[in-house]
Coordinates of C-alpha atoms and ligand atoms in Angstrom, one line a residue:
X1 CA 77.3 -109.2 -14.3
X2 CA 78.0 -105.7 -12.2
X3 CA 75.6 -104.8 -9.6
X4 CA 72.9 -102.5 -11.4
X5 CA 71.1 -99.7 -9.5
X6 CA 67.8 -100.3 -8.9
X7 CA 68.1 -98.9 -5.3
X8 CA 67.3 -95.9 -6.8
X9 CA 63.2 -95.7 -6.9
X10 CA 62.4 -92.3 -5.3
X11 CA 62.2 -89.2 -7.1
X12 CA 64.8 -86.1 -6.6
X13 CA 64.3 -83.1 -5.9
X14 CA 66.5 -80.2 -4.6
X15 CA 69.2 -82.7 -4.0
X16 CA 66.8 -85.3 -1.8
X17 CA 65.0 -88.3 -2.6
X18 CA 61.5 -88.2 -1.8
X19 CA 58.9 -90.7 -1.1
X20 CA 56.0 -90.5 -3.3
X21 CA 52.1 -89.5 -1.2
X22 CA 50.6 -92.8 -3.2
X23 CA 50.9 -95.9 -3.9
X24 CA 54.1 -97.2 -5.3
X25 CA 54.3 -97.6 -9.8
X26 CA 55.6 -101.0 -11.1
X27 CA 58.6 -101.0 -13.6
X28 CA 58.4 -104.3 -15.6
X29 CA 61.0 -106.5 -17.0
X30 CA 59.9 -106.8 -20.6
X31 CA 62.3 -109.7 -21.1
X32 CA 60.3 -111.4 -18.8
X33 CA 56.9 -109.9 -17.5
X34 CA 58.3 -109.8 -13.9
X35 CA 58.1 -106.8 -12.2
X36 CA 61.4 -104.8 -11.4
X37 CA 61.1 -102.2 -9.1
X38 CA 58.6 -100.4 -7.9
X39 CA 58.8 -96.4 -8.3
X40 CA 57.5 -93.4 -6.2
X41 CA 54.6 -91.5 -7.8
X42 CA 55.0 -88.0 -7.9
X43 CA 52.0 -85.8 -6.8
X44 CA 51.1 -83.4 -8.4
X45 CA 52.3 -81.0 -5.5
X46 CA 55.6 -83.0 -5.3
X47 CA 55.9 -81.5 -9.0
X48 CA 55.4 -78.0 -7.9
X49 CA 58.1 -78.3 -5.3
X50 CA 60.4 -79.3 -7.6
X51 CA 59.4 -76.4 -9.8
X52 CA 59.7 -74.3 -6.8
X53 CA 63.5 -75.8 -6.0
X54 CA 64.8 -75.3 -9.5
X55 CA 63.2 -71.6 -9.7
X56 CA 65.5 -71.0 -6.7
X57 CA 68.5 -72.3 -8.0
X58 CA 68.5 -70.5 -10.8
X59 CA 70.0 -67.1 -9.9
X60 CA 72.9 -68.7 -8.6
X61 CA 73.7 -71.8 -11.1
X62 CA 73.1 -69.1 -14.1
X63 CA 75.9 -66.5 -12.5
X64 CA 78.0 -69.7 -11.4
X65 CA 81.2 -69.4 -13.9
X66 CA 80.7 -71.1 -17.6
X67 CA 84.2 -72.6 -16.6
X68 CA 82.6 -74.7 -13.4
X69 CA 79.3 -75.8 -14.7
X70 CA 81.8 -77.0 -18.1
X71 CA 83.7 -79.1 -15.7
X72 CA 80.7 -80.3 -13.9
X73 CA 79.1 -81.1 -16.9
X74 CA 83.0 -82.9 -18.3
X75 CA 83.0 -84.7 -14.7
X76 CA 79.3 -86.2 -15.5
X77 CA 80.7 -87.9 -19.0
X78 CA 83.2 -89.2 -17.1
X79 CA 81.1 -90.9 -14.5
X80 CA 78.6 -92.3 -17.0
X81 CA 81.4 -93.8 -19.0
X82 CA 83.3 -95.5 -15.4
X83 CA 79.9 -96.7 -14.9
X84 CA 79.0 -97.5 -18.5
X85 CA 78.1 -101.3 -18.0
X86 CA 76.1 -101.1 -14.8
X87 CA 73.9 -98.2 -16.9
X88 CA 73.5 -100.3 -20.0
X89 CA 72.4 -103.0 -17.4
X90 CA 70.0 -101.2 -16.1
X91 CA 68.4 -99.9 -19.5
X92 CA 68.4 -103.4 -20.6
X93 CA 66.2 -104.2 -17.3
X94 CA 64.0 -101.7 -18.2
X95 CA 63.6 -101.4 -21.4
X96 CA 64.5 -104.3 -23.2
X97 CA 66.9 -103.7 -26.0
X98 CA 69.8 -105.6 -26.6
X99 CA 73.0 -105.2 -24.2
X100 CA 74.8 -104.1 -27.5
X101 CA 72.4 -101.0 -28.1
X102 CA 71.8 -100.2 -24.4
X103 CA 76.3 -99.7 -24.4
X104 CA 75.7 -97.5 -27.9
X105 CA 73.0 -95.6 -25.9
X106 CA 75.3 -95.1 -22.7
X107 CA 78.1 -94.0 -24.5
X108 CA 76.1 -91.7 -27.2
X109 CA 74.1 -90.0 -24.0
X110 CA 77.6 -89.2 -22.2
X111 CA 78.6 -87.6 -25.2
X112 CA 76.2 -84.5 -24.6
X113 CA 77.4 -84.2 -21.2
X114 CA 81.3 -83.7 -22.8
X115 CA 80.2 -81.9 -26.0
X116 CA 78.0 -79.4 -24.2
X117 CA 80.9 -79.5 -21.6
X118 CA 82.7 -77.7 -24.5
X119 CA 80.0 -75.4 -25.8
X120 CA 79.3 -73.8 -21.8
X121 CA 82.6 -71.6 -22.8
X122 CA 81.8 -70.6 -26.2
X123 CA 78.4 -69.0 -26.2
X124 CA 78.9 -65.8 -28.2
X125 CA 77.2 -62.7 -28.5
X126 CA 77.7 -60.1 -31.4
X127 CA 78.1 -56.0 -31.2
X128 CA 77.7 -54.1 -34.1
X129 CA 77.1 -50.3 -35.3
X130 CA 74.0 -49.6 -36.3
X131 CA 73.9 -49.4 -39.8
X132 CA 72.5 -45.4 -39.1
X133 CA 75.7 -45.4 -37.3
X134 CA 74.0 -43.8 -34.2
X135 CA 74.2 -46.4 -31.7
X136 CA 75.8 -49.8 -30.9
X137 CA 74.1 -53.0 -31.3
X138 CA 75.0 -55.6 -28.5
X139 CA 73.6 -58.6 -28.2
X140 CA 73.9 -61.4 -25.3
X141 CA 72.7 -64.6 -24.8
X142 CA 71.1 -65.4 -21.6
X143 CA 69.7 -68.6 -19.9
X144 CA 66.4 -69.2 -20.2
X145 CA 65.2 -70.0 -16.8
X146 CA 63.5 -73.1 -15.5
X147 CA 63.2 -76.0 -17.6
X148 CA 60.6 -78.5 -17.8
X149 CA 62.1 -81.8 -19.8
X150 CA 59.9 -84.8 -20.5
X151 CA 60.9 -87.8 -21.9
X152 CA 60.1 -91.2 -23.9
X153 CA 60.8 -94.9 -23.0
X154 CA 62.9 -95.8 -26.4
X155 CA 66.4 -94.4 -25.1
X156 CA 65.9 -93.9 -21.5
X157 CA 69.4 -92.4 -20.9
X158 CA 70.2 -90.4 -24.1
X159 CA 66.7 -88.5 -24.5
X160 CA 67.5 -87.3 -21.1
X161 CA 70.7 -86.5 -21.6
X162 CA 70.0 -84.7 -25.0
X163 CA 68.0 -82.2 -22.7
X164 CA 70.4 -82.1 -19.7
X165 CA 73.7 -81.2 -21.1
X166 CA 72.6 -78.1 -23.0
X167 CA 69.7 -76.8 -20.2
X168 CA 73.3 -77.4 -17.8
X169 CA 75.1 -75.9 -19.8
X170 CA 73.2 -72.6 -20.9
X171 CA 72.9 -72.1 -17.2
X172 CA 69.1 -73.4 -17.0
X173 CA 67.4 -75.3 -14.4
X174 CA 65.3 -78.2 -15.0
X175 CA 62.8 -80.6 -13.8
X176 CA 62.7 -84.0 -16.1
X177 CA 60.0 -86.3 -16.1
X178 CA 61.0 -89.2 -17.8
X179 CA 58.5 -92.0 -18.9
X180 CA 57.3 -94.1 -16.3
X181 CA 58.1 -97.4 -18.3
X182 CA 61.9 -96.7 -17.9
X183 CA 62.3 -94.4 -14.9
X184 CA 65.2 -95.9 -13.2
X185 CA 67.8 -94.5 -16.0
X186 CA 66.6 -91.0 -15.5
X187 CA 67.0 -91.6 -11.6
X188 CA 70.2 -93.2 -11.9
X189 CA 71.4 -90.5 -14.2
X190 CA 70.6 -87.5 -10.9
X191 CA 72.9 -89.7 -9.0
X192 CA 75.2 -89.4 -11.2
X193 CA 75.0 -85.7 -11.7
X194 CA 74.8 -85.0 -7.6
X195 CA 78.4 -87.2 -7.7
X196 CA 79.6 -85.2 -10.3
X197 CA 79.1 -82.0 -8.3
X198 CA 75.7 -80.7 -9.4
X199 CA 73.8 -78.1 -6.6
X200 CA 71.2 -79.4 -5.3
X201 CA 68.0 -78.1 -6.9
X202 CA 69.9 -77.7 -10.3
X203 CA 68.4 -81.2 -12.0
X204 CA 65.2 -82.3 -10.3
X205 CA 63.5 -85.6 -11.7
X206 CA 59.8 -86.1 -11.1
X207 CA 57.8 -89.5 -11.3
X208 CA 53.9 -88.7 -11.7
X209 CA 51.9 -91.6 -13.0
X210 CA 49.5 -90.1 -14.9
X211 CA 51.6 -87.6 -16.4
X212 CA 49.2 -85.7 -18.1
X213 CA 47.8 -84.0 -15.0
X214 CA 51.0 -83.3 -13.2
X215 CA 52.7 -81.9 -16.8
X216 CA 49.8 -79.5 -17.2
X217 CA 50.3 -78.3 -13.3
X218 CA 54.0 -77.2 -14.1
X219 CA 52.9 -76.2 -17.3
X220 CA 50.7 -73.1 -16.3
X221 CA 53.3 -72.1 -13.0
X222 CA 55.0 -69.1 -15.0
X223 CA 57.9 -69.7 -13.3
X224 CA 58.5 -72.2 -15.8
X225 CA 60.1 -70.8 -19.0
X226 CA 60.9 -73.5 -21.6
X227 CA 59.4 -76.8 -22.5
X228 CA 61.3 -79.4 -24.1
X229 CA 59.7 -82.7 -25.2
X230 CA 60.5 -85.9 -26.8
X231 CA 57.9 -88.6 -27.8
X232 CA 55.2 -88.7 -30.1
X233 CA 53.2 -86.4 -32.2
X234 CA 49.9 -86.8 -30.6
X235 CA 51.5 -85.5 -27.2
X236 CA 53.8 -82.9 -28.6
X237 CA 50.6 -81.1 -29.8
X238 CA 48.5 -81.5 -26.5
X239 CA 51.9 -80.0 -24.8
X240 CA 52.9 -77.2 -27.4
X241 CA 48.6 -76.5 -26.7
X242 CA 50.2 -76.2 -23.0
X243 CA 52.3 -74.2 -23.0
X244 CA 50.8 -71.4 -24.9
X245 CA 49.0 -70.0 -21.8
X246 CA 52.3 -68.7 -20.5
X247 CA 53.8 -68.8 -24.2
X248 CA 57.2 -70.9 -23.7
X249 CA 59.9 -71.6 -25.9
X250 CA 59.2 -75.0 -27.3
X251 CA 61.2 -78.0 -28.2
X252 CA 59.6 -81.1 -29.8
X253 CA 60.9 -84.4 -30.9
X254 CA 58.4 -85.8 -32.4
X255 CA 57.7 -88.9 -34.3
X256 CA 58.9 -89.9 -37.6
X257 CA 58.1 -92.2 -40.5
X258 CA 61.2 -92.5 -42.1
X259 CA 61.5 -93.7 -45.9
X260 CA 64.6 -95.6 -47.1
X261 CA 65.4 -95.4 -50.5
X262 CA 67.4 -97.6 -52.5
X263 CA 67.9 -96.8 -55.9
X264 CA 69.0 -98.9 -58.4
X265 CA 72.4 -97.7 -58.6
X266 CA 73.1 -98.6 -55.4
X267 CA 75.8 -100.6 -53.6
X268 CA 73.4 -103.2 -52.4
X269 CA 75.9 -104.9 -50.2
X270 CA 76.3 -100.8 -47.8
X271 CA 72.7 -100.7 -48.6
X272 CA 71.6 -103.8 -46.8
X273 CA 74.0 -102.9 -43.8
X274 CA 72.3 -99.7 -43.5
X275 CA 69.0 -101.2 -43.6
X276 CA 69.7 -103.5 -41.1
X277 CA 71.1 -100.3 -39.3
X278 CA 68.1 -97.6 -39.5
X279 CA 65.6 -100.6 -39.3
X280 CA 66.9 -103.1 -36.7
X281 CA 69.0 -100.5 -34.1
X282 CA 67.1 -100.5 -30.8
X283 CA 64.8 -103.1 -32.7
X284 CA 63.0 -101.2 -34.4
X285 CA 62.1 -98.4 -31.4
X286 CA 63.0 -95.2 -32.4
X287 CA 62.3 -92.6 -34.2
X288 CA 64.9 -92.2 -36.6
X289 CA 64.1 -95.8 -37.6
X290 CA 63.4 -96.5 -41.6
X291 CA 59.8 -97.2 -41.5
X292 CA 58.8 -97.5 -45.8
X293 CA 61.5 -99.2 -47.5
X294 CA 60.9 -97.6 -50.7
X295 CA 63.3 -99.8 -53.5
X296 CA 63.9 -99.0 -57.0
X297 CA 61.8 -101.7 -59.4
X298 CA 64.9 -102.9 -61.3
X299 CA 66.8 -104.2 -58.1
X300 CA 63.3 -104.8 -55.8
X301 CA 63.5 -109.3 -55.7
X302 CA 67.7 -109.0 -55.0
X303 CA 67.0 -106.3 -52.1
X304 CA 64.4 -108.3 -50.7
X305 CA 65.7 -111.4 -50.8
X306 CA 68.7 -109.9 -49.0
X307 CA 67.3 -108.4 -46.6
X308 CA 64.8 -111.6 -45.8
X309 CA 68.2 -113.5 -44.9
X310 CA 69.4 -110.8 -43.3
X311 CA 66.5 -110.2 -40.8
X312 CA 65.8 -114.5 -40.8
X313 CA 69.2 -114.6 -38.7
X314 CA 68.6 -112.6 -36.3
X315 CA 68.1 -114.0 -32.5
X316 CA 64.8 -112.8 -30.4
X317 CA 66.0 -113.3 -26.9
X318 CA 66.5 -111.4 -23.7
X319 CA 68.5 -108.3 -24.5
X320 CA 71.3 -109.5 -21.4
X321 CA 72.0 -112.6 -23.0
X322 CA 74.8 -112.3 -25.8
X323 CA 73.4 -114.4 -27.9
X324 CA 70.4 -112.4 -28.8
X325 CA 70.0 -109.9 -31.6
X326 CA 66.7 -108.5 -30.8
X327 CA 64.9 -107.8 -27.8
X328 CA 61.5 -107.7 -26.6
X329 CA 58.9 -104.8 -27.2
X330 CA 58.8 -102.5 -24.0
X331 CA 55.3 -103.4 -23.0
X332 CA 52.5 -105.6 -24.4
X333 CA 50.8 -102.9 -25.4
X334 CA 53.6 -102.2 -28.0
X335 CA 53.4 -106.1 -28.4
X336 CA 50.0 -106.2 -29.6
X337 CA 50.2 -102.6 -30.7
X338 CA 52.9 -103.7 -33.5
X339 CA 50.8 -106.8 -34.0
X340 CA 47.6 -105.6 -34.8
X341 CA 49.4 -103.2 -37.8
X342 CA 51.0 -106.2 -39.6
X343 CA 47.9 -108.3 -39.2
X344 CA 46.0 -105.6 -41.0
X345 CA 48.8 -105.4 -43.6
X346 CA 48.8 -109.0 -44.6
X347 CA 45.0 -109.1 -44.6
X348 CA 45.5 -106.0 -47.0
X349 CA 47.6 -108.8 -49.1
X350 CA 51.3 -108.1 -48.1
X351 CA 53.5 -110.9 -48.6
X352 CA 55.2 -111.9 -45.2
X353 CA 58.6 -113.0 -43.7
X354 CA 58.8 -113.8 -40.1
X355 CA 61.3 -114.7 -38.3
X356 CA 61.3 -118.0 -35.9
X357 CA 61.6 -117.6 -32.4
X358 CA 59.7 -119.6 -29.3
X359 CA 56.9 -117.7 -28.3
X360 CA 56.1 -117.8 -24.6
X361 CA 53.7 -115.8 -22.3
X362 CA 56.7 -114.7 -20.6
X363 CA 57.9 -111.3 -22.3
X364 CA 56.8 -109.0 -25.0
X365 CA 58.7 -110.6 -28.0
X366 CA 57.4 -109.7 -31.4
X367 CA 59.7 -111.2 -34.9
X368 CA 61.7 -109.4 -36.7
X369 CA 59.2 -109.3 -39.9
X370 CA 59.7 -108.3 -43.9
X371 CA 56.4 -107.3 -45.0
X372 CA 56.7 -107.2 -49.8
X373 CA 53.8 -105.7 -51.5
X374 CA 52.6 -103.7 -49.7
X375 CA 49.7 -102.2 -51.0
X376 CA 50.4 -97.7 -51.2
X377 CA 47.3 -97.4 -48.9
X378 CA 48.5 -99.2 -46.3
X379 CA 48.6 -98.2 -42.6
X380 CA 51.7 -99.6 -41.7
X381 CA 53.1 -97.1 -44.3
X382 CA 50.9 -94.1 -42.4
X383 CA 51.8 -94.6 -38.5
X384 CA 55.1 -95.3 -36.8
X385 CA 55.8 -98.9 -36.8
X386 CA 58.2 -98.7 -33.5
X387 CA 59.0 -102.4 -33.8
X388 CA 61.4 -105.0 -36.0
X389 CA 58.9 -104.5 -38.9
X390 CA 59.8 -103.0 -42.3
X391 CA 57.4 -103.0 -45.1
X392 CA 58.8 -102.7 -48.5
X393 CA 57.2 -101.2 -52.0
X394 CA 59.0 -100.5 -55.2
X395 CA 59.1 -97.3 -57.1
X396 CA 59.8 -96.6 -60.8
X397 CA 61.4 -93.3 -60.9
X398 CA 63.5 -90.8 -59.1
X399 CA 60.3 -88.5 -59.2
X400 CA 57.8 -91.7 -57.6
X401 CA 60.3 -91.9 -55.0
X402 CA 61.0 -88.7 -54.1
X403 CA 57.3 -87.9 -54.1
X404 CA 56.1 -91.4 -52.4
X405 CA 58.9 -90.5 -49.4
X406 CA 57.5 -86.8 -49.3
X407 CA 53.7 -88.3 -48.9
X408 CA 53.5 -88.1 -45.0
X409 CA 53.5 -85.2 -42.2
X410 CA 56.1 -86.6 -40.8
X411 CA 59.5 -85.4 -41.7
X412 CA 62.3 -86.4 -39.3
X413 CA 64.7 -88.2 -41.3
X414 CA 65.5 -89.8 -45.0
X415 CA 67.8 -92.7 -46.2
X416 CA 69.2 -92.9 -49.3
X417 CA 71.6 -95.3 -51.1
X418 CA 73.0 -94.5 -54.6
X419 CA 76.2 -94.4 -55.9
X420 CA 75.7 -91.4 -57.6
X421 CA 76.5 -88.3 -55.3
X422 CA 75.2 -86.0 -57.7
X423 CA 71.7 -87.5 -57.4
X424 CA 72.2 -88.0 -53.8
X425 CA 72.7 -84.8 -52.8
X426 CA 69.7 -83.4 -55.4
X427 CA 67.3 -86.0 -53.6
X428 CA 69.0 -85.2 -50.4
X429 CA 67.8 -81.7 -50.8
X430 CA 64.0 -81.8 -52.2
X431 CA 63.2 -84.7 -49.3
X432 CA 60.7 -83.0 -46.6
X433 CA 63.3 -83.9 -43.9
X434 CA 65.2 -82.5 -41.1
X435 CA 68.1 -85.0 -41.7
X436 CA 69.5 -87.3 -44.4
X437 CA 71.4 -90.3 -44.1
X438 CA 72.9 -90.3 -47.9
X439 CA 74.5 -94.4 -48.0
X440 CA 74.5 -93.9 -44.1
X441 CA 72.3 -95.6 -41.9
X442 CA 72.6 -93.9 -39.3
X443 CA 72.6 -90.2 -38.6
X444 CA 72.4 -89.2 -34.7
X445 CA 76.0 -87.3 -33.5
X446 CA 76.1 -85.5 -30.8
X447 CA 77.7 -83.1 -32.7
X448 CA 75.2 -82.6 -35.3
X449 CA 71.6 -80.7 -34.9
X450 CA 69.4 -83.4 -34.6
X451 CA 65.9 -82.7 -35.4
X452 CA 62.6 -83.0 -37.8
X453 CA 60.4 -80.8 -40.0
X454 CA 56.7 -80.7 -41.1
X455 CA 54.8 -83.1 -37.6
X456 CA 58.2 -84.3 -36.7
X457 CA 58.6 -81.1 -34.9
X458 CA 60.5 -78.1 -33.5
X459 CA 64.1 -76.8 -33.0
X460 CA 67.2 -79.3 -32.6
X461 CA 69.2 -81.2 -30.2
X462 CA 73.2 -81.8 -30.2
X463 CA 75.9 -79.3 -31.7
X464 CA 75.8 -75.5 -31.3
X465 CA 71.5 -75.3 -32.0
X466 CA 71.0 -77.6 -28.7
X467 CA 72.4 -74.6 -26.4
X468 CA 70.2 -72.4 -28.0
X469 CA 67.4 -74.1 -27.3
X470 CA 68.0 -73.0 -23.7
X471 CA 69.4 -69.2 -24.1
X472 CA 67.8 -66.5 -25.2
X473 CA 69.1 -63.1 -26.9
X474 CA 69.4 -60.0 -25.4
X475 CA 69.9 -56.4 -27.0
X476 CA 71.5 -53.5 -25.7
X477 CA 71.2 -50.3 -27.5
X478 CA 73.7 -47.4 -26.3
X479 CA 74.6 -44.7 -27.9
X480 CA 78.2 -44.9 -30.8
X481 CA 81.2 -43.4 -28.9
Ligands
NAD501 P1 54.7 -90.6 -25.6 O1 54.4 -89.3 -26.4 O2 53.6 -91.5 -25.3 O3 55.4 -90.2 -24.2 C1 56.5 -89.3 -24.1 C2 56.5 -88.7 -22.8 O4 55.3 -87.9 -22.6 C3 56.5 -89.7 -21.6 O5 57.3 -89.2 -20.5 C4 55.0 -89.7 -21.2 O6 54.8 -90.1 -19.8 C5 54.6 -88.3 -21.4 N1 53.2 -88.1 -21.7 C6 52.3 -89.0 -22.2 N2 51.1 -88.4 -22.3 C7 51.2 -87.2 -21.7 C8 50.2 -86.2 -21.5 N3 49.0 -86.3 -21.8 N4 50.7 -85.0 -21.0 C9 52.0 -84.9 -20.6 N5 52.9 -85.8 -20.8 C10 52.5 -87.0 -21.4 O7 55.9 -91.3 -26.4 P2 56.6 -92.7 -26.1 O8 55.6 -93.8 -26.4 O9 57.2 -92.6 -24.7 O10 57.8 -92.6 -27.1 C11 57.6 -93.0 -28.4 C12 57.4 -91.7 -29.3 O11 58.5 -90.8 -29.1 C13 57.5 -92.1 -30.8 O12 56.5 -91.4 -31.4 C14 58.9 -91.6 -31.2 O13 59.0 -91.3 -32.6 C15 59.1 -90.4 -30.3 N6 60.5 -90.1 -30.3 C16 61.0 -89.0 -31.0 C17 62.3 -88.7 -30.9 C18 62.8 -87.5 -31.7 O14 63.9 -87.1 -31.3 N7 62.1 -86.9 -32.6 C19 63.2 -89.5 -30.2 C20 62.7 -90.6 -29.5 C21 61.3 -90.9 -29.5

């Protein structure tokens, strides 16, 4: 195994690491209960600062050349993918998931760094006549100032990242506080950027513990301009509620509750891989994962009888040793969190397949778990599951399953298997969803706008929309000549 970077356990701001004024937070090794490292705390005046340092980098990383802050950005990717296995390493110590997923999540959050390497020198503007033909019509697209970024636990590196690139890239500022169960990514990830030739003050990552206080602080200084978020629902709306004092552009990631649709058409063979894909990736933690398995009557036993095999060989182990197929749950709350939901599902009369792994104290494992019959009133059909749990219901009709996987605020992302691309692409289009996987199971790409509808929230992440996020149009009117 390389040496992973846990040296890293101050936070950084303006291009120096700084000592927190309390005591110190534990990171914990879910694999094993131990703790990791322990992390500065951020006060809530160590927060300000940094809000101070980005404000005053702005003027001069927003008129720095599109060109340099591209190659910055290009010289980042490369870094993160030199260093790819001593990252992975380190999000596996922190978070749990399997060495596998923790290289996927590596190698997906470098991607924003070269994509929005590429979109720095294509931001556009537009000039037009007015259609009175008195004047011209120009129109520019600034940055928007200082950016405050906050992040969840589930992909410690590419949430981050997601946020970075395109705030880099428009020629914002930001200060990132990333969740305090997987800090040492985020801090890993400024070293990174200072290597790679960031200004000091330009990326600023904070570590207050609790981070309600500390987010509300930055929050209300009007120096701060945008807010974008990642993590669940319930926060989003306490932060969107935030920021309307000193009414800031808004970007919010919120949860989802994914259906998955198999209709009875379907190539059952692509259509177990993909469960196995939008249910099982990160092991169940994140929020484009298929949460109501919503199967077709004629084809419901075959499915699940697949899919019970499927999920029956899997290996719960530690995520750094190759043997295992699925990791531990980030904390014990999750553990008993995740655990509490399926017990009320079986009491509810769900039939159950778990499966067997050596429960110890030690770590926060929970089974990989195929929950049949589940009744439609269910709570595990309601809330995020955010762990290797997928109940399953059968439907009758297109119509019951279209409406069964519109019945919830949510409305982040769809599956859908059928071999039919005409029906595909009608269902594709009347579900309540930001994003479709049509006999995918997968649909995050750097390159595509990534983002929900309805509670699942606002604006989107990756391709040409992510930059925008962070710029803001300009008009100039001047007279025709
Ligand atoms: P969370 O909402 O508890 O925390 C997210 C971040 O907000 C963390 O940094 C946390 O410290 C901070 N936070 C918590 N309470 C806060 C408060 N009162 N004020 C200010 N900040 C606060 O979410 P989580 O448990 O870390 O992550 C899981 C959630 O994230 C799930 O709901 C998941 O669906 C969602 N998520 C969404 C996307 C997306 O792109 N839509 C991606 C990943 C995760």
């Amino acid at each position: 195994m390389t040496m992973t970077n846990i040296a890293l356990t101050d936070s950084y701001v303006g291009g120096r690491w700084v000592v927190g004024e309390q005591e110190r937070h534990p990171v914990v090794n879910p694999a094993t209960g131990q703790v990791l490292a322990e992390v500065s705390v951020s006060a809530i005046g160590q927060c300000i600062a940094a809000v101070d340092t980005a404000y005053e980098a702005f003027p001069r990383w927003s008129e720095t050349p599109p060109r340099v802050r591209s190659e910055i950005l290009r010289h980042t990717y490369e870094l993160m993918i030199a260093e790819s296995e001593k990252l992975a390493e380190l999000i596996v110590l922190e978070n749990g998931k399997i060495l596998d997923d923790a290289r996927s999540e590596v190698a997906y959050a470098a991607e924003f760094f070269r994509w929005f390497a590429e979109e720095a020198v294509r931001v556009r503007g537009d000039m037009r006549r007015s259609p009175a033909g008195h004047n011209w019509i120009m129109v520019f697209h600034e940055p928007i100032g200082v950016s405050l970024l906050v992040t969840p636990w589930n992909f410690p590196a590419a949430m981050a990242t997601r946020k970075i690139a395109p705030a880099l890239a428009a020629g914002c500022t930001v200060v990132l506080k990333p969740a305090m169960e997987t800090p040492l990514t985020a801090l890993a990830l400024a070293d990174i950027l200072e290597r790679a030739g960031l200004p000091p003050g330009v990326v600023n990552v904070v570590t207050p513990t609790p981070a309600g206080p500390a987010v509300a602080a930055m929050l209300r200084d009007s120096r701060v301009r945008a807010l974008s978020f990642t993590g669940s629902t319930e926060v989003g709306r306490l932060l969107l509620a935030g920021a309307a004092n000193n009414v800031l552009k808004c970007s919010m990631e919120l949860g989802g509750n994914a259906p998955f649709l198999v209709f009875d058409d379907a190539d059952l063979d692509a259509a177990v891989d993909g469960f196995m894909l939008a249910k099982m990736r990160n092991g169940g933690a994140a929020c484009t994962a298929a949460n109501r398995i919503l199967v077709q009557r004629g084809i419901a036993d075959d499915f699940i009888e697949r899919i019970v095999d499927r999920m029956a060989a899997l290996r719960v182990g530690p995520g750094l040793d190759p043997a295992t197929t699925v990791g531990p749950m980030v904390s014990r709350g999750e553990q008993r969190r995740v655990s509490e939901l399926v017990g009320k599902t079986i009491e509810g009369g769900a039939e159950t397949y778990r499966t067997a792994f050596d429960d110890t104290d030690e770590g926060f494992f929970y089974p990989p778990t195929v929950l049949a019959g589940v009744d439609a009133g269910a709570g595990v059909l309601k809330e995020e599951i955010f762990g290797p749990v997928a109940p399953v219901i059968s439907f009758e009709t297109v119509e019951d399953g279209v409406r069964i996987a519109n019945d919830t605020d949510a409305g982040l992302v769809a599956y859908l298997y059928t071999k039919d691309l005409e029906r595909g692409l009608a269902v594709s289009r009347r579900l309540q969803v930001g994003m479709v996987g049509l006999n995918r199971g997968l649909v995050s790409d750097p390159a595509a706008p990534f983002g929900g509808v309805k509670v699942s929230g606002l604006g989107r992440e990756g391709a040409n929309e992510g930059i925008l996020e962070f710029l803001e149009a300009k008009y100039i009117a001047t007279p025709f000549s």
